[in-house]
Short mmCIF file of C-alpha atoms in Angstrom, two decimals:
data_model
loop_
_atom_site.label_atom_id
_atom_site.label_comp_id
_atom_site.label_asym_id
_atom_site.label_seq_id
_atom_site.Cartn_x
_atom_site.Cartn_y
_atom_site.Cartn_z
CA MET F 271 0.18 -0.03 0.35
CA VAL F 272 1.34 2.86 -0.75
CA ALA F 273 0.43 6.34 1.37
CA ASN F 274 1.02 9.06 -1.01
CA PRO F 275 -2.45 8.72 -4.43
CA PRO F 276 0.32 10.23 -7.22
CA ALA F 277 3.34 7.65 -6.20
CA GLY F 278 1.01 5.13 -6.16
CA ILE F 279 0.16 5.36 -9.68
CA ALA F 280 3.59 5.08 -10.70
CA ALA F 281 3.77 2.65 -9.34
CA ALA F 282 1.22 0.81 -10.77
CA GLN F 283 1.90 1.63 -14.12
CA SER F 284 5.90 0.45 -13.80
CA GLY F 285 4.01 -2.67 -12.83
CA GLN F 286 5.40 -2.77 -9.27
CA LEU F 287 2.07 -2.94 -8.38
CA ASP F 288 -0.72 -4.34 -9.19
CA LEU F 289 -3.70 -3.07 -7.65
CA THR F 290 -3.36 0.94 -5.81
CA TYR F 291 -6.14 3.50 -3.83
CA THR F 292 -6.50 6.78 -5.33
CA PRO F 293 -9.28 9.38 -5.32
CA SER F 294 -9.91 10.57 -8.71
CA ILE F 295 -9.17 13.76 -9.02
CA PRO F 296 -4.98 12.43 -8.59
CA LEU F 297 -6.34 10.00 -11.28
CA LEU F 298 -7.47 12.09 -13.92
CA ASN F 299 -3.75 14.21 -13.81
CA ALA F 300 -2.55 10.78 -14.59
CA LEU F 301 -4.51 10.49 -17.16
CA SER F 302 -4.08 14.18 -19.23
CA GLN F 303 -0.61 13.05 -18.68
CA ASN F 304 -0.86 9.58 -20.41
CA VAL F 305 -0.64 7.63 -18.06
CA LYS F 306 -3.29 4.63 -19.03
CA LEU F 307 -4.76 2.96 -16.04
CA LYS F 308 -8.32 1.20 -15.19
CA ILE F 309 -10.37 1.21 -12.72
CA VAL F 310 -11.22 -1.65 -11.09
CA ALA F 311 -13.87 -0.62 -8.54
CA ALA F 312 -14.85 2.01 -5.83
CA ALA F 313 -13.16 2.01 -2.38
CA ASP F 314 -16.01 4.89 -0.73
CA GLY F 315 -17.82 7.73 -1.78
CA TYR F 316 -20.91 9.95 -1.52
CA ALA F 317 -24.08 7.82 -1.51
CA PRO F 318 -27.47 8.80 -4.45
CA ASP F 319 -29.39 10.70 -1.06
CA ALA F 320 -26.12 12.96 0.35
CA MET F 321 -26.59 15.56 -0.68
CA ALA F 322 -30.55 15.16 0.28
CA LYS F 323 -29.74 13.87 3.96
CA ALA F 324 -27.59 17.39 4.49
CA LYS F 325 -30.01 19.81 2.68
CA ALA F 326 -32.58 18.12 5.72
CA ASN F 327 -30.19 18.21 8.14
CA GLY F 328 -29.73 22.42 7.96
CA ASN F 329 -27.17 22.25 5.23
CA ASN F 330 -24.98 20.14 7.27
CA GLY F 331 -22.37 18.80 4.70
CA SER F 332 -20.34 16.78 7.85
CA ILE F 333 -23.03 14.01 8.12
CA VAL F 334 -22.15 12.39 5.25
CA ASP F 335 -18.57 14.38 4.78
CA ASP F 336 -15.37 13.48 5.88
CA THR F 337 -13.46 16.09 4.59
CA GLY F 338 -13.75 20.03 6.24
CA LEU F 339 -12.20 23.10 5.93
CA LEU F 340 -11.67 24.22 9.88
CA VAL F 341 -11.66 27.81 11.92
CA GLY F 342 -10.07 28.71 14.97
CA LYS F 343 -12.31 28.74 17.88
CA ASP F 344 -11.94 32.60 18.08
CA SER F 345 -11.37 33.13 14.34
CA GLY F 346 -13.29 35.58 13.12
CA VAL F 347 -13.89 33.79 9.29
CA ALA F 348 -17.45 32.58 8.28
CA SER F 349 -17.52 32.16 5.27
CA ALA F 350 -14.88 29.94 3.04
CA LYS F 351 -14.46 33.89 0.66
CA GLU F 352 -13.44 35.18 3.41
CA LEU F 353 -10.09 33.15 3.22
CA GLU F 354 -8.32 35.13 0.30
CA GLY F 355 -5.23 36.83 1.63
CA LYS F 356 -5.27 34.12 4.72
CA ASN F 357 -3.16 31.39 5.19
CA VAL F 358 -4.85 27.54 4.68
CA SER F 359 -3.36 23.87 5.13
CA VAL F 360 -3.99 21.12 2.71
CA PRO F 361 -1.54 17.72 3.24
CA ALA F 362 -1.28 18.36 -0.38
CA ARG F 363 -0.16 20.74 -3.56
CA LYS F 364 -3.00 20.14 -5.90
CA ALA F 365 -4.47 18.14 -4.90
CA GLN F 366 -8.42 17.17 -3.31
CA LEU F 367 -8.33 19.23 -1.04
CA GLU F 368 -6.94 22.01 -1.95
CA VAL F 369 -9.43 21.91 -5.60
CA THR F 370 -12.16 21.62 -3.37
CA ILE F 371 -12.00 24.29 -1.45
CA SER F 372 -10.81 25.83 -3.90
CA ASN F 373 -13.91 25.54 -6.03
CA THR F 374 -16.26 26.15 -1.45
CA ILE F 375 -14.22 29.82 -2.20
CA LYS F 376 -15.31 30.17 -5.37
CA GLU F 377 -18.61 29.52 -5.04
CA ALA F 378 -19.04 30.99 -2.35
CA GLY F 379 -17.73 34.26 -4.23
CA GLY F 380 -14.29 34.36 -3.39
CA ASP F 381 -10.22 34.27 -5.03
CA PRO F 382 -9.27 30.60 -4.26
CA SER F 383 -6.06 32.19 -5.55
CA LYS F 384 -5.77 34.47 -3.42
CA VAL F 385 -4.90 32.17 -0.68
CA ASN F 386 -1.33 31.01 0.99
CA TRP F 387 -2.10 27.38 0.55
CA MET F 388 0.74 25.78 3.01
CA VAL F 389 1.23 22.66 2.85
CA LEU F 390 0.20 20.45 6.20
CA ASP F 391 -0.34 16.64 7.87
CA PRO F 392 -3.79 16.94 9.31
CA ALA F 393 -2.03 16.41 13.18
CA SER F 394 0.00 19.27 12.23
CA ALA F 395 -2.20 21.30 10.54
CA LEU F 396 -4.57 20.76 13.66
CA GLN F 397 -1.73 22.18 15.80
CA SER F 398 -0.22 24.93 14.20
CA LEU F 399 -4.59 25.60 13.33
CA GLN F 400 -5.42 25.53 17.42
CA GLN F 401 -2.17 27.54 18.32
CA GLY F 402 -3.58 30.67 15.35
CA ARG F 403 -0.28 29.88 12.78
CA ILE F 404 -2.21 29.26 10.07
CA ASP F 405 -6.81 30.48 9.42
CA ALA F 406 -8.25 27.55 8.50
CA ALA F 407 -6.70 24.47 8.08
CA GLY F 408 -8.61 21.60 5.30
CA LEU F 409 -8.78 18.23 7.01
CA VAL F 410 -10.34 14.14 7.28
CA ALA F 411 -11.97 12.42 9.55
CA PRO F 412 -11.15 11.64 12.59
CA PHE F 413 -9.45 15.05 12.47
CA ILE F 414 -11.90 17.40 12.48
CA ALA F 415 -14.26 15.50 15.20
CA LYS F 416 -10.90 16.18 16.88
CA GLY F 417 -10.04 19.72 16.00
CA VAL F 418 -14.36 20.42 16.72
CA ALA F 419 -14.05 18.95 20.21
CA ALA F 420 -11.74 21.56 20.97
CA GLY F 421 -13.46 24.62 19.88
CA ASP F 422 -12.48 24.91 16.39
CA LYS F 423 -15.44 25.81 13.94
CA LEU F 424 -16.21 24.58 10.66
CA VAL F 425 -16.70 26.15 7.42
CA ALA F 426 -17.43 24.41 4.77
CA SER F 427 -17.98 20.09 3.84
CA PRO F 428 -16.09 21.02 0.50
CA GLY F 429 -16.54 17.14 -0.69
CA LEU F 430 -20.00 16.58 -1.71
CA GLU F 431 -19.97 20.65 -2.49
CA PHE F 432 -18.02 19.03 -4.98
CA PHE F 433 -18.73 14.98 -5.93
CA GLU F 434 -21.81 15.44 -4.72
CA THR F 435 -22.08 11.66 -5.55
CA GLY F 436 -20.86 8.80 -6.69
CA ALA F 437 -17.30 6.87 -6.24
CA VAL F 438 -14.31 8.87 -5.12
CA GLY F 439 -11.16 7.38 -3.72
CA LEU F 440 -10.89 4.25 -6.48
CA TRP F 441 -9.31 1.28 -7.14
CA VAL F 442 -6.96 1.83 -10.42
CA ALA F 443 -4.62 -0.60 -12.09
CA GLY F 444 -2.01 0.73 -15.24
CA ASP F 445 -3.40 -1.31 -18.13
CA SER F 446 -0.65 -3.97 -18.30
CA ALA F 447 -1.83 -5.94 -15.40
CA VAL F 448 -4.72 -5.72 -16.23
CA ASN F 449 -4.25 -7.30 -19.69
CA SER F 450 -1.79 -9.69 -18.11
CA LYS F 451 -4.13 -10.33 -14.93
CA THR F 452 -7.95 -10.89 -16.04
CA GLU F 453 -9.40 -12.98 -13.64
CA ALA F 454 -7.62 -11.45 -10.42
CA MET F 455 -7.93 -8.29 -11.28
CA ALA F 456 -12.50 -9.17 -11.61
CA GLY F 457 -12.01 -11.75 -8.42
CA PHE F 458 -11.01 -8.24 -7.21
CA GLU F 459 -13.39 -5.98 -8.27
CA ARG F 460 -16.06 -8.35 -7.82
CA ALA F 461 -14.97 -8.89 -3.98
CA ILE F 462 -14.17 -5.36 -3.39
CA ASN F 463 -18.03 -4.86 -4.34
CA LYS F 464 -19.54 -6.71 -1.43
CA ALA F 465 -17.55 -5.89 0.75
CA ASN F 466 -18.64 -2.70 0.77
CA ALA F 467 -22.42 -3.29 -0.27
CA TYR F 468 -21.77 -5.91 3.34
CA ALA F 469 -20.40 -2.07 4.89
CA ASN F 470 -23.25 -0.19 4.36
CA GLU F 471 -25.43 -2.41 5.27
CA HIS F 472 -23.17 -3.45 8.95
CA HIS F 473 -22.95 0.67 9.95
CA PRO F 474 -21.93 -0.37 14.06
CA GLU F 475 -19.41 -2.83 12.22
CA ALA F 476 -17.96 -1.53 10.06
CA GLN F 477 -16.98 1.80 12.62
CA GLU F 478 -15.57 -0.79 14.94
CA ALA F 479 -13.39 -2.47 12.53
CA ALA F 480 -12.62 1.21 11.81
CA ALA F 481 -11.69 2.12 14.92
CA LYS F 482 -9.71 -0.84 15.05
CA LEU F 483 -7.09 -0.31 12.22
CA THR F 484 -7.17 3.28 12.47
CA ASP F 485 -6.03 2.57 16.03
CA THR F 486 -9.11 5.48 16.96
CA PRO F 487 -11.43 5.74 20.25
CA LEU F 488 -14.82 4.42 18.00
CA ASP F 489 -16.56 7.19 19.87
CA VAL F 490 -14.48 8.95 17.56
CA ILE F 491 -15.31 6.84 14.19
CA LYS F 492 -19.31 7.27 15.57
CA SER F 493 -18.68 10.82 15.74
CA GLY F 494 -17.86 11.70 12.59
CA ALA F 495 -19.39 11.02 8.62
CA VAL F 496 -21.72 8.18 7.93
CA ALA F 497 -19.40 6.58 5.69
CA TYR F 498 -20.63 5.27 2.31
CA TRP F 499 -19.05 2.49 0.16
CA PRO F 500 -20.42 2.50 -3.61
CA THR F 501 -21.16 -0.81 -5.62
CA SER F 502 -20.13 0.11 -8.64
CA VAL F 503 -18.28 3.56 -10.48
CA GLU F 504 -20.07 5.79 -13.36
CA ILE F 505 -18.11 7.36 -15.84
CA ALA F 506 -19.90 10.32 -15.14
CA ASP F 507 -19.26 10.28 -12.26
CA ILE F 508 -16.03 10.99 -13.41
CA ASP F 509 -17.13 13.55 -16.53
CA ARG F 510 -18.70 16.00 -13.47
CA VAL F 511 -14.72 15.75 -12.35
CA ASN F 512 -13.31 16.50 -15.30
CA ASP F 513 -15.48 19.20 -15.76
CA ARG F 514 -14.60 21.32 -12.00
CA LEU F 515 -11.09 20.28 -13.22
CA VAL F 516 -11.30 22.57 -15.78
CA ASN F 517 -13.66 24.96 -14.96
CA LEU F 518 -11.29 25.74 -11.66
CA GLY F 519 -8.43 25.74 -13.71
CA PHE F 520 -6.78 22.81 -12.07
CA LEU F 521 -6.67 21.29 -16.15
CA PRO F 522 -5.77 22.95 -19.69
CA LYS F 523 -8.23 21.26 -21.23
CA LYS F 524 -10.71 17.80 -19.94
CA VAL F 525 -9.44 15.04 -20.32
CA GLU F 526 -11.39 12.70 -22.62
CA LEU F 527 -12.94 9.51 -20.99
CA ASN F 528 -15.16 5.84 -22.30
CA ASP F 529 -17.06 3.34 -20.78
CA GLY F 530 -13.12 1.71 -21.59
CA LEU F 531 -11.74 3.29 -18.21
CA ILE F 532 -13.93 0.98 -16.01
CA LEU F 533 -13.02 -2.82 -15.95
CA ASN F 534 -16.14 -4.37 -17.40
CA GLN F 535 -18.00 -1.20 -18.97
CA LYS F 536 -17.34 -1.19 -22.45
#
């Protein structure tokens, strides 16, 4: 397992890895550079009714979004628009949280190019936010819950606002691995889809497993977003991200997509 999606993609392309995890944004970045990849299965994402659930709960995206934009407890920032000229941390430049937060800022009427983006890992970002060294932090669970518990304020749930629905995290493979290990890839796809369906129907069990695997208290896991694991990948969901990356200036032009990008879709 490779923690950094671009590094994982490079390893999959070269044949060092048969499969790797990546969100759709790094995947599209790689495809724009003519890296030959195929989506094998969905890893995580947003349920079809995620937006409706958020709206029904007072536009509270945090109930379904495990990413968040936090400001300090004493901050006067109430809208993402007010982050122009401010120091905002993300785990990596030009990657998922910078993209989704940029979208949130733009939708609020601000200019994301005027933000001072900084790279900090989640633990360091939370500490820096609470010590006043940065103005806002793009974080993921369980750090969002830890920040809110300490008094930090959630300004936005940028993931849901950007992706809306469908698969976000993906299991991908290089074309050579797919072509040489066809049966193994098909078996992996079936197993992941079955596991995802089971997890969606047995949330308490999935939360207990997450707490154990991440060494995080169960109550912290339960206080976060309700996770969702798609059992399919739709080309429309990937193309929606494609459009938004172009609109935000993260891609110079749309990546040409077709159903052959996804295993077992023609």
